[in-house]
Short mmCIF file of C-alpha atoms in Angstrom, two decimals:
data_model
loop_
_atom_site.label_atom_id
_atom_site.label_comp_id
_atom_site.label_asym_id
_atom_site.label_seq_id
_atom_site.Cartn_x
_atom_site.Cartn_y
_atom_site.Cartn_z
CA MET A 1 143.33 134.60 108.56
CA PHE A 2 142.05 131.47 106.83
CA SER A 3 145.43 130.23 105.67
CA PHE A 4 144.95 127.07 107.75
CA LEU A 5 142.33 125.91 105.21
CA THR A 6 145.14 125.03 102.81
CA GLU A 7 146.98 122.85 105.33
CA VAL A 8 147.08 119.10 104.71
CA GLY A 9 144.60 118.18 107.46
CA PHE A 10 142.04 120.65 106.11
CA GLN A 11 142.47 120.09 102.39
CA PRO A 12 139.79 117.37 101.84
CA PHE A 13 137.15 119.55 103.47
CA THR A 14 138.27 122.72 101.73
CA ILE A 15 138.19 120.96 98.37
CA ALA A 16 134.72 119.56 99.12
CA GLY A 17 133.53 123.07 99.95
CA LEU A 18 134.97 124.50 96.74
CA VAL A 19 133.36 121.72 94.67
CA LEU A 20 130.06 122.50 96.36
CA VAL A 21 130.37 126.19 95.49
CA GLY A 22 131.21 125.29 91.89
CA LEU A 23 128.18 122.99 91.59
CA CYS A 24 125.92 125.67 93.07
CA LEU A 25 127.17 128.17 90.49
CA ILE A 26 126.72 125.71 87.62
CA GLU A 27 123.20 124.76 88.75
CA THR A 28 122.29 128.44 89.11
CA ALA A 29 123.63 129.22 85.65
CA SER A 30 121.74 126.27 84.12
CA LEU A 31 118.50 127.45 85.75
CA MET A 32 119.04 130.93 84.33
CA LEU A 33 119.41 129.34 80.89
CA GLY A 34 116.10 127.56 81.40
CA HIS A 35 117.33 123.99 81.89
CA SER A 36 118.26 122.51 85.25
CA LEU A 37 121.49 120.48 85.36
CA SER A 38 120.10 118.41 88.24
CA SER A 39 117.10 117.41 86.12
CA THR A 40 119.39 116.44 83.23
CA ILE A 41 121.49 114.21 85.49
CA ASP A 42 118.39 112.53 86.89
CA SER A 43 117.20 111.91 83.33
CA VAL A 44 120.54 110.35 82.31
CA PHE A 45 120.49 107.96 85.28
CA GLY A 46 116.78 107.21 84.91
CA LEU A 47 115.89 108.92 88.17
CA ASP A 48 113.51 111.47 86.71
CA HIS A 49 110.40 109.34 87.21
CA ALA A 50 107.99 110.26 89.93
CA ASP A 51 107.94 108.41 93.22
CA VAL A 52 104.67 106.79 92.19
CA ASP A 53 103.13 106.33 88.76
CA VAL A 54 99.37 106.07 88.98
CA HIS A 55 97.70 104.16 86.15
CA ALA A 56 93.95 103.86 86.13
CA HIS A 57 92.33 101.03 84.17
CA GLY A 58 88.79 100.07 83.69
CA GLY A 59 85.92 102.53 84.44
CA HIS A 60 84.17 102.79 87.68
CA GLY A 61 85.90 99.65 88.90
CA SER A 62 89.29 101.06 88.00
CA VAL A 63 92.40 99.59 89.55
CA LEU A 64 95.33 101.69 90.66
CA ASP A 65 98.70 100.25 89.62
CA LEU A 66 101.32 101.66 91.92
CA HIS A 67 104.65 101.06 90.27
CA ALA A 68 108.16 102.27 90.92
CA ASP A 69 111.23 101.04 89.04
CA ARG A 70 113.82 99.41 91.25
CA PRO A 71 117.19 97.79 90.54
CA HIS A 72 117.28 93.99 90.33
CA GLY A 73 119.56 91.50 92.04
CA PRO A 74 120.95 91.45 95.61
CA LEU A 75 123.38 94.34 95.10
CA GLY A 76 120.85 96.30 93.08
CA ASN A 77 118.22 95.83 95.76
CA PHE A 78 120.68 96.83 98.49
CA PHE A 79 121.88 99.99 96.77
CA GLY A 80 118.36 100.82 95.65
CA SER A 81 117.04 100.50 99.19
CA PHE A 82 119.98 102.47 100.59
CA TYR A 83 119.44 105.25 98.05
CA ASP A 84 115.74 105.40 98.93
CA TRP A 85 116.61 105.56 102.63
CA LEU A 86 119.32 108.18 102.14
CA ASN A 87 117.23 110.31 99.82
CA ALA A 88 114.34 110.53 102.26
CA GLY A 89 113.11 113.77 100.74
CA ARG A 90 113.35 112.47 97.13
CA VAL A 91 115.45 115.37 95.90
CA PRO A 92 117.45 115.25 92.61
CA LEU A 93 120.69 113.27 92.69
CA LEU A 94 122.86 116.37 92.15
CA ILE A 95 121.16 118.15 95.07
CA LEU A 96 121.72 115.06 97.21
CA LEU A 97 125.41 115.08 96.23
CA MET A 98 125.67 118.76 97.07
CA ALA A 99 124.09 118.12 100.47
CA GLY A 100 126.65 115.37 101.11
CA LEU A 101 129.56 117.58 100.08
CA GLY A 102 128.29 120.36 102.30
CA ALA A 103 127.93 118.05 105.28
CA PHE A 104 131.38 116.54 104.73
CA SER A 105 133.00 119.97 104.43
CA VAL A 106 131.27 121.56 107.41
CA VAL A 107 131.69 118.60 109.77
CA GLY A 108 135.31 118.02 108.75
CA LEU A 109 136.29 121.66 109.17
CA ALA A 110 134.52 121.79 112.54
CA ILE A 111 136.39 118.69 113.75
CA GLN A 112 139.77 120.03 112.66
CA ILE A 113 139.19 123.54 114.04
CA VAL A 114 138.20 122.14 117.42
CA ALA A 115 141.17 119.75 117.40
CA MET A 116 143.48 122.60 116.39
CA HIS A 117 142.36 124.73 119.34
CA VAL A 118 142.61 121.81 121.78
CA ALA A 119 145.96 120.47 120.61
CA THR A 120 146.71 119.82 116.95
CA PRO A 121 144.63 118.91 113.87
CA LEU A 122 143.86 115.22 113.53
CA PRO A 123 145.49 113.14 110.80
CA THR A 124 143.71 113.67 107.49
CA LEU A 125 142.48 110.08 107.24
CA VAL A 126 141.06 110.06 110.79
CA ALA A 127 139.30 113.39 110.35
CA SER A 128 137.91 112.31 106.97
CA LEU A 129 136.51 109.07 108.40
CA LEU A 130 134.86 110.92 111.29
CA ALA A 131 133.36 113.46 108.90
CA PHE A 132 132.13 110.73 106.55
CA LEU A 133 130.31 108.99 109.43
CA ALA A 134 128.34 112.19 109.94
CA VAL A 135 127.63 112.65 106.23
CA ILE A 136 125.05 109.86 105.91
CA PRO A 137 122.58 110.97 108.63
CA ALA A 138 123.21 114.64 107.84
CA THR A 139 122.49 114.11 104.13
CA ARG A 140 119.31 112.19 104.92
CA SER A 141 118.07 114.97 107.20
CA THR A 142 119.07 117.67 104.70
CA SER A 143 117.19 115.95 101.87
CA ARG A 144 114.03 116.06 103.97
CA VAL A 145 114.43 119.78 104.56
CA LEU A 146 115.33 120.62 100.95
CA ALA A 147 112.37 118.62 99.63
CA ARG A 148 110.01 121.13 101.24
CA PHE A 149 111.39 123.91 99.04
CA LEU A 150 112.04 122.02 95.81
CA PRO A 151 109.26 121.29 93.30
CA ARG A 152 108.38 117.65 92.92
CA ASP A 153 107.04 116.03 89.77
CA GLU A 154 104.34 113.44 89.80
CA THR A 155 103.01 111.67 86.77
CA TYR A 156 99.41 110.56 86.47
CA ALA A 157 98.12 108.39 83.65
CA VAL A 158 94.35 108.82 83.73
CA ALA A 159 91.94 106.69 81.71
CA GLU A 160 89.14 108.44 79.84
CA ASP A 161 86.63 106.58 82.00
CA ASP A 162 87.82 108.69 84.92
CA LEU A 163 86.68 111.80 83.10
CA VAL A 164 83.05 110.68 83.33
CA GLY A 165 81.27 113.08 85.65
CA ARG A 166 83.73 115.90 84.99
CA THR A 167 82.81 119.20 83.38
CA GLY A 168 84.62 120.81 80.48
CA VAL A 169 84.33 123.14 77.52
CA VAL A 170 83.80 122.28 73.84
CA THR A 171 86.92 123.46 72.03
CA LEU A 172 86.10 122.08 68.57
CA GLY A 173 82.47 121.94 67.57
CA PRO A 174 79.62 121.92 67.18
CA VAL A 175 79.13 118.48 68.73
CA ASP A 176 76.24 116.33 67.47
CA TRP A 177 74.95 112.80 67.94
CA ASP A 178 76.87 111.58 64.89
CA SER A 179 79.56 114.27 64.56
CA ALA A 180 82.34 114.21 67.14
CA GLY A 181 84.15 117.26 68.40
CA ARG A 182 86.77 117.99 71.02
CA ALA A 183 86.42 119.23 74.57
CA LYS A 184 88.84 120.39 77.23
CA VAL A 185 88.26 118.43 80.44
CA MET A 186 90.32 118.76 83.63
CA ASP A 187 91.06 115.66 85.72
CA ASP A 188 91.37 115.39 89.51
CA HIS A 189 95.07 116.31 89.32
CA GLY A 190 94.53 119.55 87.40
CA ASN A 191 95.74 118.13 84.08
CA ALA A 192 93.90 119.11 80.89
CA HIS A 193 92.61 116.44 78.50
CA PHE A 194 91.18 116.97 75.01
CA PRO A 195 89.11 113.84 74.27
CA ARG A 196 86.73 113.22 71.37
CA VAL A 197 83.16 113.86 72.46
CA LEU A 198 79.69 113.17 71.05
CA ALA A 199 76.29 114.49 72.07
CA ALA A 200 74.63 112.08 74.51
CA ARG A 201 71.37 111.83 72.54
CA GLU A 202 70.08 112.18 69.04
CA GLY A 203 68.96 115.65 68.05
CA LEU A 204 71.22 117.39 70.58
CA THR A 205 73.68 119.90 69.16
CA ILE A 206 76.25 121.53 71.43
CA ALA A 207 77.97 124.66 70.16
CA GLN A 208 81.68 125.38 70.49
CA GLY A 209 82.48 127.14 73.77
CA THR A 210 79.59 125.49 75.63
CA THR A 211 80.26 124.15 79.12
CA ILE A 212 79.53 120.43 79.08
CA LEU A 213 79.23 117.49 81.47
CA VAL A 214 80.73 114.12 80.56
CA VAL A 215 78.00 111.53 81.18
CA ASP A 216 79.38 108.30 79.67
CA ARG A 217 81.98 106.64 77.48
CA VAL A 218 80.73 104.69 74.48
CA SER A 219 82.98 102.87 71.98
CA GLY A 220 86.03 104.87 72.98
CA THR A 221 84.30 108.25 72.76
CA LEU A 222 82.95 110.34 75.62
CA THR A 223 79.32 111.41 75.46
CA VAL A 224 78.37 114.79 76.84
CA VAL A 225 75.44 117.09 77.54
CA PRO A 226 75.40 120.81 78.29
CA SER A 227 76.09 121.25 81.98
CA GLU A 228 73.20 123.70 82.29
CA GLU A 229 70.83 120.95 81.09
CA ARG A 230 71.93 118.58 83.85
CA LEU A 231 71.58 121.31 86.46
CA LEU A 232 68.05 122.04 85.19
CA GLU A 233 67.12 118.36 85.47
CA LYS A 234 68.30 118.27 89.09
CA SER A 235 66.36 121.40 89.99
CA ILE A 236 63.17 119.88 88.56
#
């Protein structure tokens, strides 16, 4: 019934479809083993960085440094810009390749099947060129759709100054005026930090497990008070 798929005019699209199936199986197997092949490939080619790296510097007057690595030189800029445009959804390179193979296979087979029913299949080169013209917009659109279902990584480098005003829990204590401990403090992005902390005033001792409020940063160490104390001050 599908013997026509092995004919010369259909072979490029059949092969593309088989390669796609093989890549899907390999990616599935790698996920089952706990390590994604697509992530490995992105790491090898240096594409595993987030779209934007956010670096905060300085305290309350912190400056956001939005940085993304891009290729240099005319050709590098062209291919870098084209890749960014093509990969509109910012999906892994392997997934983008699989989307392109799928588009090439489906469009090419559709062209040849229609041509076969109208008259005769088109020459392989002509059909391949027509299918390739459809690959670029189809891959771009597919990457947008796939990005909604694929997890995306973002990296955030947060300065300790940005933890001022955040609450946390003393994980290593007790914390005194002159004896530092450790506290677990969550940033705005849900990441846990374990900075050194000191009591904010002399004579204050904060036991391990106490919920604290970060009130300042002095000489590279965060100063804290029990969060209940700050709430009591506000109520008074």
